[in-house]
PDB file of N, CA and C in Angstrom:
ATOM      1  N   MET C   1     103.921 105.546 130.315  1.00  0.00           N
ATOM      2  CA  MET C   1     104.279 106.290 129.124  1.00  0.00           C
ATOM      3  C   MET C   1     103.002 106.700 128.399  1.00  0.00           C
ATOM      4  N   ASN C   2     102.984 107.919 127.843  1.00  0.00           N
ATOM      5  CA  ASN C   2     101.773 108.446 127.236  1.00  0.00           C
ATOM      6  C   ASN C   2     101.655 108.192 125.737  1.00  0.00           C
ATOM      7  N   GLY C   3     102.625 107.555 125.125  1.00  0.00           N
ATOM      8  CA  GLY C   3     102.545 107.238 123.704  1.00  0.00           C
ATOM      9  C   GLY C   3     103.101 108.303 122.792  1.00  0.00           C
ATOM     10  N   VAL C   4     103.472 109.474 123.346  1.00  0.00           N
ATOM     11  CA  VAL C   4     104.050 110.547 122.545  1.00  0.00           C
ATOM     12  C   VAL C   4     105.488 110.179 122.204  1.00  0.00           C
ATOM     13  N   LEU C   5     105.886 110.447 120.965  1.00  0.00           N
ATOM     14  CA  LEU C   5     107.246 110.155 120.529  1.00  0.00           C
ATOM     15  C   LEU C   5     107.747 111.324 119.708  1.00  0.00           C
ATOM     16  N   SER C   6     108.953 111.800 120.019  1.00  0.00           N
ATOM     17  CA  SER C   6     109.593 112.857 119.251  1.00  0.00           C
ATOM     18  C   SER C   6     111.079 112.541 119.203  1.00  0.00           C
ATOM     19  N   TYR C   7     111.632 112.452 118.006  1.00  0.00           N
ATOM     20  CA  TYR C   7     113.038 112.085 117.844  1.00  0.00           C
ATOM     21  C   TYR C   7     113.594 112.784 116.614  1.00  0.00           C
ATOM     22  N   HIS C   8     114.828 113.278 116.725  1.00  0.00           N
ATOM     23  CA  HIS C   8     115.540 113.850 115.589  1.00  0.00           C
ATOM     24  C   HIS C   8     116.971 113.341 115.649  1.00  0.00           C
ATOM     25  N   GLY C   9     117.403 112.640 114.598  1.00  0.00           N
ATOM     26  CA  GLY C   9     118.741 112.088 114.565  1.00  0.00           C
ATOM     27  C   GLY C   9     118.829 110.947 113.573  1.00  0.00           C
ATOM     28  N   PRO C  10     119.896 110.162 113.658  1.00  0.00           N
ATOM     29  CA  PRO C  10     120.079 109.066 112.708  1.00  0.00           C
ATOM     30  C   PRO C  10     119.180 107.871 113.023  1.00  0.00           C
ATOM     31  N   ALA C  11     118.790 107.173 111.981  1.00  0.00           N
ATOM     32  CA  ALA C  11     117.994 105.944 112.123  1.00  0.00           C
ATOM     33  C   ALA C  11     118.272 105.058 110.923  1.00  0.00           C
ATOM     34  N   ASP C  12     118.063 103.774 111.106  1.00  0.00           N
ATOM     35  CA  ASP C  12     118.186 102.824 110.000  1.00  0.00           C
ATOM     36  C   ASP C  12     116.805 102.597 109.410  1.00  0.00           C
ATOM     37  N   LEU C  13     116.680 102.794 108.097  1.00  0.00           N
ATOM     38  CA  LEU C  13     115.401 102.621 107.409  1.00  0.00           C
ATOM     39  C   LEU C  13     115.414 101.361 106.564  1.00  0.00           C
ATOM     40  N   THR C  14     114.326 100.625 106.601  1.00  0.00           N
ATOM     41  CA  THR C  14     114.071  99.542 105.657  1.00  0.00           C
ATOM     42  C   THR C  14     112.710  99.825 105.049  1.00  0.00           C
ATOM     43  N   LEU C  15     112.689 100.064 103.746  1.00  0.00           N
ATOM     44  CA  LEU C  15     111.463 100.416 103.041  1.00  0.00           C
ATOM     45  C   LEU C  15     111.103  99.314 102.064  1.00  0.00           C
ATOM     46  N   THR C  16     109.840  98.908 102.065  1.00  0.00           N
ATOM     47  CA  THR C  16     109.354  97.860 101.169  1.00  0.00           C
ATOM     48  C   THR C  16     108.397  98.483 100.166  1.00  0.00           C
ATOM     49  N   TYR C  17     108.611  98.165  98.906  1.00  0.00           N
ATOM     50  CA  TYR C  17     107.794  98.686  97.812  1.00  0.00           C
ATOM     51  C   TYR C  17     107.029  97.542  97.173  1.00  0.00           C
ATOM     52  N   GLY C  18     105.758  97.760  96.879  1.00  0.00           N
ATOM     53  CA  GLY C  18     104.947  96.748  96.208  1.00  0.00           C
ATOM     54  C   GLY C  18     104.349  95.761  97.187  1.00  0.00           C
ATOM     55  N   THR C  19     103.234  95.151  96.760  1.00  0.00           N
ATOM     56  CA  THR C  19     102.541  94.197  97.625  1.00  0.00           C
ATOM     57  C   THR C  19     102.476  92.800  97.035  1.00  0.00           C
ATOM     58  N   SER C  20     102.821  92.653  95.778  1.00  0.00           N
ATOM     59  CA  SER C  20     102.752  91.338  95.141  1.00  0.00           C
ATOM     60  C   SER C  20     103.907  90.465  95.603  1.00  0.00           C
ATOM     61  N   PRO C  21     103.618  89.247  96.081  1.00  0.00           N
ATOM     62  CA  PRO C  21     104.679  88.345  96.527  1.00  0.00           C
ATOM     63  C   PRO C  21     105.693  88.095  95.412  1.00  0.00           C
ATOM     64  N   GLY C  22     106.962  88.266  95.751  1.00  0.00           N
ATOM     65  CA  GLY C  22     108.025  88.008  94.795  1.00  0.00           C
ATOM     66  C   GLY C  22     108.287  89.140  93.828  1.00  0.00           C
ATOM     67  N   LEU C  23     107.414  90.137  93.780  1.00  0.00           N
ATOM     68  CA  LEU C  23     107.596  91.244  92.848  1.00  0.00           C
ATOM     69  C   LEU C  23     107.994  92.536  93.547  1.00  0.00           C
ATOM     70  N   GLY C  24     107.883  92.578  94.852  1.00  0.00           N
ATOM     71  CA  GLY C  24     108.247  93.778  95.597  1.00  0.00           C
ATOM     72  C   GLY C  24     109.755  93.882  95.737  1.00  0.00           C
ATOM     73  N   ARG C  25     110.196  95.036  96.207  1.00  0.00           N
ATOM     74  CA  ARG C  25     111.623  95.208  96.470  1.00  0.00           C
ATOM     75  C   ARG C  25     111.792  95.918  97.797  1.00  0.00           C
ATOM     76  N   THR C  26     112.979  95.769  98.370  1.00  0.00           N
ATOM     77  CA  THR C  26     113.287  96.370  99.657  1.00  0.00           C
ATOM     78  C   THR C  26     114.529  97.229  99.523  1.00  0.00           C
ATOM     79  N   ALA C  27     114.498  98.403 100.141  1.00  0.00           N
ATOM     80  CA  ALA C  27     115.661  99.292 100.183  1.00  0.00           C
ATOM     81  C   ALA C  27     116.059  99.478 101.636  1.00  0.00           C
ATOM     82  N   GLU C  28     117.334  99.277 101.930  1.00  0.00           N
ATOM     83  CA  GLU C  28     117.844  99.475 103.283  1.00  0.00           C
ATOM     84  C   GLU C  28     118.792 100.659 103.267  1.00  0.00           C
ATOM     85  N   ARG C  29     118.557 101.611 104.178  1.00  0.00           N
ATOM     86  CA  ARG C  29     119.389 102.801 104.279  1.00  0.00           C
ATOM     87  C   ARG C  29     119.787 102.999 105.732  1.00  0.00           C
ATOM     88  N   PRO C  30     121.014 102.644 106.115  1.00  0.00           N
ATOM     89  CA  PRO C  30     121.456 102.860 107.497  1.00  0.00           C
ATOM     90  C   PRO C  30     121.857 104.320 107.732  1.00  0.00           C
ATOM     91  N   GLY C  31     121.671 104.787 108.949  1.00  0.00           N
ATOM     92  CA  GLY C  31     122.165 106.096 109.353  1.00  0.00           C
ATOM     93  C   GLY C  31     121.541 107.295 108.676  1.00  0.00           C
ATOM     94  N   VAL C  32     120.275 107.203 108.316  1.00  0.00           N
ATOM     95  CA  VAL C  32     119.579 108.313 107.669  1.00  0.00           C
ATOM     96  C   VAL C  32     119.124 109.315 108.731  1.00  0.00           C
ATOM     97  N   GLU C  33     119.344 110.591 108.476  1.00  0.00           N
ATOM     98  CA  GLU C  33     118.869 111.641 109.382  1.00  0.00           C
ATOM     99  C   GLU C  33     117.355 111.760 109.235  1.00  0.00           C
ATOM    100  N   VAL C  34     116.622 111.585 110.342  1.00  0.00           N
ATOM    101  CA  VAL C  34     115.158 111.607 110.311  1.00  0.00           C
ATOM    102  C   VAL C  34     114.605 112.480 111.435  1.00  0.00           C
ATOM    103  N   VAL C  35     113.365 112.881 111.261  1.00  0.00           N
ATOM    104  CA  VAL C  35     112.571 113.484 112.322  1.00  0.00           C
ATOM    105  C   VAL C  35     111.350 112.589 112.467  1.00  0.00           C
ATOM    106  N   VAL C  36     111.169 112.010 113.658  1.00  0.00           N
ATOM    107  CA  VAL C  36     110.064 111.087 113.915  1.00  0.00           C
ATOM    108  C   VAL C  36     109.140 111.724 114.949  1.00  0.00           C
ATOM    109  N   ARG C  37     107.849 111.719 114.631  1.00  0.00           N
ATOM    110  CA  ARG C  37     106.869 112.298 115.564  1.00  0.00           C
ATOM    111  C   ARG C  37     105.635 111.419 115.642  1.00  0.00           C
ATOM    112  N   ARG C  38     105.137 111.324 116.859  1.00  0.00           N
ATOM    113  CA  ARG C  38     103.860 110.659 117.103  1.00  0.00           C
ATOM    114  C   ARG C  38     103.181 111.444 118.220  1.00  0.00           C
ATOM    115  N   PRO C  39     102.070 112.128 117.921  1.00  0.00           N
ATOM    116  CA  PRO C  39     101.467 113.026 118.907  1.00  0.00           C
ATOM    117  C   PRO C  39     100.791 112.333 120.086  1.00  0.00           C
ATOM    118  N   SER C  40     100.342 111.095 119.902  1.00  0.00           N
ATOM    119  CA  SER C  40      99.661 110.393 120.994  1.00  0.00           C
ATOM    120  C   SER C  40      99.609 108.901 120.697  1.00  0.00           C
ATOM    121  N   ALA C  41      99.298 108.117 121.716  1.00  0.00           N
ATOM    122  CA  ALA C  41      99.152 106.673 121.541  1.00  0.00           C
ATOM    123  C   ALA C  41      98.065 106.402 120.509  1.00  0.00           C
ATOM    124  N   GLY C  42      98.320 105.474 119.627  1.00  0.00           N
ATOM    125  CA  GLY C  42      97.338 105.111 118.609  1.00  0.00           C
ATOM    126  C   GLY C  42      97.377 105.979 117.368  1.00  0.00           C
ATOM    127  N   ALA C  43      98.130 107.075 117.408  1.00  0.00           N
ATOM    128  CA  ALA C  43      98.245 107.958 116.242  1.00  0.00           C
ATOM    129  C   ALA C  43      99.305 107.411 115.288  1.00  0.00           C
ATOM    130  N   PRO C  44      99.207 107.750 114.003  1.00  0.00           N
ATOM    131  CA  PRO C  44     100.248 107.341 113.062  1.00  0.00           C
ATOM    132  C   PRO C  44     101.584 107.981 113.430  1.00  0.00           C
ATOM    133  N   VAL C  45     102.661 107.344 113.022  1.00  0.00           N
ATOM    134  CA  VAL C  45     104.004 107.867 113.233  1.00  0.00           C
ATOM    135  C   VAL C  45     104.426 108.586 111.958  1.00  0.00           C
ATOM    136  N   SER C  46     104.804 109.852 112.090  1.00  0.00           N
ATOM    137  CA  SER C  46     105.275 110.643 110.958  1.00  0.00           C
ATOM    138  C   SER C  46     106.795 110.562 110.909  1.00  0.00           C
ATOM    139  N   VAL C  47     107.342 110.232 109.734  1.00  0.00           N
ATOM    140  CA  VAL C  47     108.784 110.122 109.557  1.00  0.00           C
ATOM    141  C   VAL C  47     109.190 111.055 108.426  1.00  0.00           C
ATOM    142  N   LYS C  48     110.038 112.027 108.749  1.00  0.00           N
ATOM    143  CA  LYS C  48     110.518 112.970 107.740  1.00  0.00           C
ATOM    144  C   LYS C  48     111.988 112.692 107.472  1.00  0.00           C
ATOM    145  N   VAL C  49     112.349 112.619 106.201  1.00  0.00           N
ATOM    146  CA  VAL C  49     113.735 112.417 105.786  1.00  0.00           C
ATOM    147  C   VAL C  49     114.165 113.647 105.001  1.00  0.00           C
ATOM    148  N   GLY C  50     115.465 113.777 104.755  1.00  0.00           N
ATOM    149  CA  GLY C  50     115.944 114.900 103.962  1.00  0.00           C
ATOM    150  C   GLY C  50     115.298 114.914 102.582  1.00  0.00           C
ATOM    151  N   ARG C  51     115.083 116.107 102.059  1.00  0.00           N
ATOM    152  CA  ARG C  51     114.372 116.253 100.784  1.00  0.00           C
ATOM    153  C   ARG C  51     115.046 115.466  99.653  1.00  0.00           C
ATOM    154  N   TYR C  52     116.370 115.560  99.541  1.00  0.00           N
ATOM    155  CA  TYR C  52     117.076 114.861  98.461  1.00  0.00           C
ATOM    156  C   TYR C  52     116.885 113.353  98.580  1.00  0.00           C
ATOM    157  N   LEU C  53     117.098 112.827  99.762  1.00  0.00           N
ATOM    158  CA  LEU C  53     116.930 111.390  99.987  1.00  0.00           C
ATOM    159  C   LEU C  53     115.477 110.991  99.841  1.00  0.00           C
ATOM    160  N   GLY C  54     114.582 111.821 100.357  1.00  0.00           N
ATOM    161  CA  GLY C  54     113.158 111.514 100.288  1.00  0.00           C
ATOM    162  C   GLY C  54     112.659 111.363  98.871  1.00  0.00           C
ATOM    163  N   VAL C  55     113.026 112.283  98.012  1.00  0.00           N
ATOM    164  CA  VAL C  55     112.591 112.201  96.618  1.00  0.00           C
ATOM    165  C   VAL C  55     113.118 110.918  95.999  1.00  0.00           C
ATOM    166  N   ASP C  56     114.350 110.563  96.327  1.00  0.00           N
ATOM    167  CA  ASP C  56     114.951 109.336  95.807  1.00  0.00           C
ATOM    168  C   ASP C  56     114.218 108.095  96.296  1.00  0.00           C
ATOM    169  N   LEU C  57     113.833 108.069  97.575  1.00  0.00           N
ATOM    170  CA  LEU C  57     113.234 106.871  98.164  1.00  0.00           C
ATOM    171  C   LEU C  57     111.717 106.808  98.080  1.00  0.00           C
ATOM    172  N   LEU C  58     111.045 107.963  98.111  1.00  0.00           N
ATOM    173  CA  LEU C  58     109.604 107.955  98.319  1.00  0.00           C
ATOM    174  C   LEU C  58     108.771 108.271  97.089  1.00  0.00           C
ATOM    175  N   LYS C  59     109.257 109.070  96.181  1.00  0.00           N
ATOM    176  CA  LYS C  59     108.428 109.492  95.051  1.00  0.00           C
ATOM    177  C   LYS C  59     108.510 108.489  93.905  1.00  0.00           C
ATOM    178  N   GLY C  60     107.376 108.248  93.287  1.00  0.00           N
ATOM    179  CA  GLY C  60     107.345 107.401  92.104  1.00  0.00           C
ATOM    180  C   GLY C  60     107.364 105.911  92.381  1.00  0.00           C
ATOM    181  N   PHE C  61     107.292 105.528  93.631  1.00  0.00           N
ATOM    182  CA  PHE C  61     107.303 104.114  93.988  1.00  0.00           C
ATOM    183  C   PHE C  61     106.063 103.798  94.810  1.00  0.00           C
ATOM    184  N   ASP C  62     105.721 102.541  94.884  1.00  0.00           N
ATOM    185  CA  ASP C  62     104.583 102.097  95.681  1.00  0.00           C
ATOM    186  C   ASP C  62     105.100 101.654  97.051  1.00  0.00           C
ATOM    187  N   LEU C  63     105.391 102.626  97.923  1.00  0.00           N
ATOM    188  CA  LEU C  63     105.907 102.335  99.257  1.00  0.00           C
ATOM    189  C   LEU C  63     104.782 101.758 100.104  1.00  0.00           C
ATOM    190  N   THR C  64     104.962 100.522 100.580  1.00  0.00           N
ATOM    191  CA  THR C  64     103.888  99.838 101.296  1.00  0.00           C
ATOM    192  C   THR C  64     104.184  99.577 102.771  1.00  0.00           C
ATOM    193  N   ARG C  65     105.460  99.490 103.144  1.00  0.00           N
ATOM    194  CA  ARG C  65     105.811  99.144 104.527  1.00  0.00           C
ATOM    195  C   ARG C  65     107.139  99.802 104.877  1.00  0.00           C
ATOM    196  N   ALA C  66     107.297 100.146 106.162  1.00  0.00           N
ATOM    197  CA  ALA C  66     108.542 100.768 106.606  1.00  0.00           C
ATOM    198  C   ALA C  66     108.932 100.252 107.978  1.00  0.00           C
ATOM    199  N   VAL C  67     110.235 100.159 108.179  1.00  0.00           N
ATOM    200  CA  VAL C  67     110.815  99.845 109.479  1.00  0.00           C
ATOM    201  C   VAL C  67     111.821 100.957 109.775  1.00  0.00           C
ATOM    202  N   VAL C  68     111.679 101.587 110.935  1.00  0.00           N
ATOM    203  CA  VAL C  68     112.587 102.644 111.366  1.00  0.00           C
ATOM    204  C   VAL C  68     113.214 102.191 112.677  1.00  0.00           C
ATOM    205  N   ALA C  69     114.525 101.945 112.658  1.00  0.00           N
ATOM    206  CA  ALA C  69     115.239 101.481 113.854  1.00  0.00           C
ATOM    207  C   ALA C  69     116.040 102.644 114.434  1.00  0.00           C
ATOM    208  N   LEU C  70     115.696 103.037 115.659  1.00  0.00           N
ATOM    209  CA  LEU C  70     116.375 104.138 116.332  1.00  0.00           C
ATOM    210  C   LEU C  70     117.589 103.614 117.096  1.00  0.00           C
ATOM    211  N   PRO C  71     118.580 104.470 117.369  1.00  0.00           N
ATOM    212  CA  PRO C  71     119.805 104.026 118.039  1.00  0.00           C
ATOM    213  C   PRO C  71     119.595 103.419 119.421  1.00  0.00           C
ATOM    214  N   ASP C  72     118.504 103.787 120.122  1.00  0.00           N
ATOM    215  CA  ASP C  72     118.272 103.228 121.461  1.00  0.00           C
ATOM    216  C   ASP C  72     117.655 101.835 121.415  1.00  0.00           C
ATOM    217  N   GLY C  73     117.454 101.303 120.202  1.00  0.00           N
ATOM    218  CA  GLY C  73     116.885  99.970 120.053  1.00  0.00           C
ATOM    219  C   GLY C  73     115.400  99.963 119.758  1.00  0.00           C
ATOM    220  N   THR C  74     114.741 101.111 119.845  1.00  0.00           N
ATOM    221  CA  THR C  74     113.318 101.198 119.513  1.00  0.00           C
ATOM    222  C   THR C  74     113.139 100.974 118.020  1.00  0.00           C
ATOM    223  N   VAL C  75     112.175 100.152 117.654  1.00  0.00           N
ATOM    224  CA  VAL C  75     111.890  99.871 116.249  1.00  0.00           C
ATOM    225  C   VAL C  75     110.430 100.188 115.973  1.00  0.00           C
ATOM    226  N   LEU C  76     110.200 101.056 114.995  1.00  0.00           N
ATOM    227  CA  LEU C  76     108.855 101.404 114.554  1.00  0.00           C
ATOM    228  C   LEU C  76     108.633 100.680 113.240  1.00  0.00           C
ATOM    229  N   GLU C  77     107.559  99.933 113.147  1.00  0.00           N
ATOM    230  CA  GLU C  77     107.326  99.118 111.961  1.00  0.00           C
ATOM    231  C   GLU C  77     105.842  99.093 111.651  1.00  0.00           C
ATOM    232  N   GLY C  78     105.517  99.223 110.373  1.00  0.00           N
ATOM    233  CA  GLY C  78     104.114  99.139 110.009  1.00  0.00           C
ATOM    234  C   GLY C  78     103.856  99.466 108.562  1.00  0.00           C
ATOM    235  N   ALA C  79     102.588  99.370 108.205  1.00  0.00           N
ATOM    236  CA  ALA C  79     102.158  99.709 106.852  1.00  0.00           C
ATOM    237  C   ALA C  79     102.257 101.216 106.661  1.00  0.00           C
ATOM    238  N   VAL C  80     102.691 101.618 105.478  1.00  0.00           N
ATOM    239  CA  VAL C  80     102.744 103.040 105.147  1.00  0.00           C
ATOM    240  C   VAL C  80     101.359 103.450 104.682  1.00  0.00           C
ATOM    241  N   GLN C  81     100.779 104.441 105.366  1.00  0.00           N
ATOM    242  CA  GLN C  81      99.426 104.858 105.012  1.00  0.00           C
ATOM    243  C   GLN C  81      99.399 106.151 104.215  1.00  0.00           C
ATOM    244  N   ALA C  82     100.522 106.872 104.151  1.00  0.00           N
ATOM    245  CA  ALA C  82     100.563 108.103 103.358  1.00  0.00           C
ATOM    246  C   ALA C  82     102.005 108.499 103.082  1.00  0.00           C
ATOM    247  N   VAL C  83     102.224 109.092 101.910  1.00  0.00           N
ATOM    248  CA  VAL C  83     103.500 109.698 101.540  1.00  0.00           C
ATOM    249  C   VAL C  83     103.186 111.139 101.157  1.00  0.00           C
ATOM    250  N   SER C  84     103.980 112.083 101.652  1.00  0.00           N
ATOM    251  CA  SER C  84     103.711 113.493 101.358  1.00  0.00           C
ATOM    252  C   SER C  84     103.896 113.777  99.872  1.00  0.00           C
ATOM    253  N   GLY C  85     103.197 114.770  99.392  1.00  0.00           N
ATOM    254  CA  GLY C  85     103.314 115.176  97.997  1.00  0.00           C
ATOM    255  C   GLY C  85     104.706 115.653  97.642  1.00  0.00           C
ATOM    256  N   SER C  86     105.412 116.214  98.620  1.00  0.00           N
ATOM    257  CA  SER C  86     106.773 116.690  98.386  1.00  0.00           C
ATOM    258  C   SER C  86     107.783 115.550  98.387  1.00  0.00           C
ATOM    259  N   GLY C  87     107.361 114.379  98.874  1.00  0.00           N
ATOM    260  CA  GLY C  87     108.235 113.208  98.868  1.00  0.00           C
ATOM    261  C   GLY C  87     109.279 113.198  99.957  1.00  0.00           C
ATOM    262  N   ASP C  88     109.110 114.014 100.995  1.00  0.00           N
ATOM    263  CA  ASP C  88     110.122 114.020 102.046  1.00  0.00           C
ATOM    264  C   ASP C  88     109.641 113.435 103.372  1.00  0.00           C
ATOM    265  N   SER C  89     108.413 112.894 103.391  1.00  0.00           N
ATOM    266  CA  SER C  89     107.932 112.269 104.623  1.00  0.00           C
ATOM    267  C   SER C  89     106.871 111.221 104.321  1.00  0.00           C
ATOM    268  N   PHE C  90     106.664 110.348 105.312  1.00  0.00           N
ATOM    269  CA  PHE C  90     105.630 109.324 105.195  1.00  0.00           C
ATOM    270  C   PHE C  90     105.071 109.043 106.573  1.00  0.00           C
ATOM    271  N   GLU C  91     103.925 108.379 106.609  1.00  0.00           N
ATOM    272  CA  GLU C  91     103.295 108.002 107.873  1.00  0.00           C
ATOM    273  C   GLU C  91     103.191 106.493 107.969  1.00  0.00           C
ATOM    274  N   ILE C  92     103.538 105.981 109.148  1.00  0.00           N
ATOM    275  CA  ILE C  92     103.396 104.561 109.446  1.00  0.00           C
ATOM    276  C   ILE C  92     102.169 104.399 110.335  1.00  0.00           C
ATOM    277  N   ALA C  93     101.314 103.475 109.987  1.00  0.00           N
ATOM    278  CA  ALA C  93     100.142 103.170 110.816  1.00  0.00           C
ATOM    279  C   ALA C  93     100.621 102.351 112.001  1.00  0.00           C
ATOM    280  N   ALA C  94     100.917 103.019 113.107  1.00  0.00           N
ATOM    281  CA  ALA C  94     101.421 102.340 114.301  1.00  0.00           C
ATOM    282  C   ALA C  94     100.343 102.331 115.369  1.00  0.00           C
ATOM    283  N   VAL C  95     100.153 101.193 116.010  1.00  0.00           N
ATOM    284  CA  VAL C  95      99.063 101.075 116.972  1.00  0.00           C
ATOM    285  C   VAL C  95      99.510 100.779 118.393  1.00  0.00           C
ATOM    286  N   SER C  96     100.718 100.316 118.595  1.00  0.00           N
ATOM    287  CA  SER C  96     101.179  99.981 119.943  1.00  0.00           C
ATOM    288  C   SER C  96     101.967 101.138 120.536  1.00  0.00           C
ATOM    289  N   GLN C  97     102.073 101.147 121.838  1.00  0.00           N
ATOM    290  CA  GLN C  97     102.817 102.192 122.518  1.00  0.00           C
ATOM    291  C   GLN C  97     104.312 101.922 122.406  1.00  0.00           C
ATOM    292  N   PRO C  98     105.129 102.961 122.096  1.00  0.00           N
ATOM    293  CA  PRO C  98     106.564 102.753 121.964  1.00  0.00           C
ATOM    294  C   PRO C  98     107.216 102.433 123.301  1.00  0.00           C
ATOM    295  N   THR C  99     108.144 101.531 123.286  1.00  0.00           N
ATOM    296  CA  THR C  99     108.922 101.192 124.459  1.00  0.00           C
ATOM    297  C   THR C  99     110.378 101.136 124.035  1.00  0.00           C
ATOM    298  N   GLN C 100     111.231 101.853 124.744  1.00  0.00           N
ATOM    299  CA  GLN C 100     112.632 101.892 124.377  1.00  0.00           C
ATOM    300  C   GLN C 100     113.203 100.484 124.324  1.00  0.00           C
ATOM    301  N   GLY C 101     113.930 100.211 123.249  1.00  0.00           N
ATOM    302  CA  GLY C 101     114.586  98.927 123.109  1.00  0.00           C
ATOM    303  C   GLY C 101     113.690  97.806 122.636  1.00  0.00           C
ATOM    304  N   GLU C 102     112.448  98.106 122.290  1.00  0.00           N
ATOM    305  CA  GLU C 102     111.528  97.062 121.836  1.00  0.00           C
ATOM    306  C   GLU C 102     110.933  97.410 120.486  1.00  0.00           C
ATOM    307  N   ARG C 103     110.388  96.403 119.820  1.00  0.00           N
ATOM    308  CA  ARG C 103     109.689  96.609 118.554  1.00  0.00           C
ATOM    309  C   ARG C 103     108.241  96.937 118.836  1.00  0.00           C
ATOM    310  N   TYR C 104     107.703  97.796 118.026  1.00  0.00           N
ATOM    311  CA  TYR C 104     106.260  97.989 118.071  1.00  0.00           C
ATOM    312  C   TYR C 104     105.772  98.369 116.694  1.00  0.00           C
ATOM    313  N   ALA C 105     104.500  98.121 116.473  1.00  0.00           N
ATOM    314  CA  ALA C 105     103.907  98.435 115.168  1.00  0.00           C
ATOM    315  C   ALA C 105     102.530  98.996 115.401  1.00  0.00           C
TER     316      ALA C 105
END
């Protein structure tokens, strides 16, 4: 596998806000329509959500970590390294090669 990932469809999102122990919060959103892209192995994973949902989840908060679970069992997990100015996408710092049905970060 070459590390390239492209997916459009539903996914379960778990987003963590804040880094202080006991002060952060987690939001879980099952079945969110997403576009996931990773151009090559070792590149960050770009996750785009609908604009309405994105503004609700991404803007104005300190998003620090994300888990994206795809229907085939693939799980993308890692620190959030960027949120778009429009609030409809974010990047996960992912370093391992994706494997269907397995977790990677």
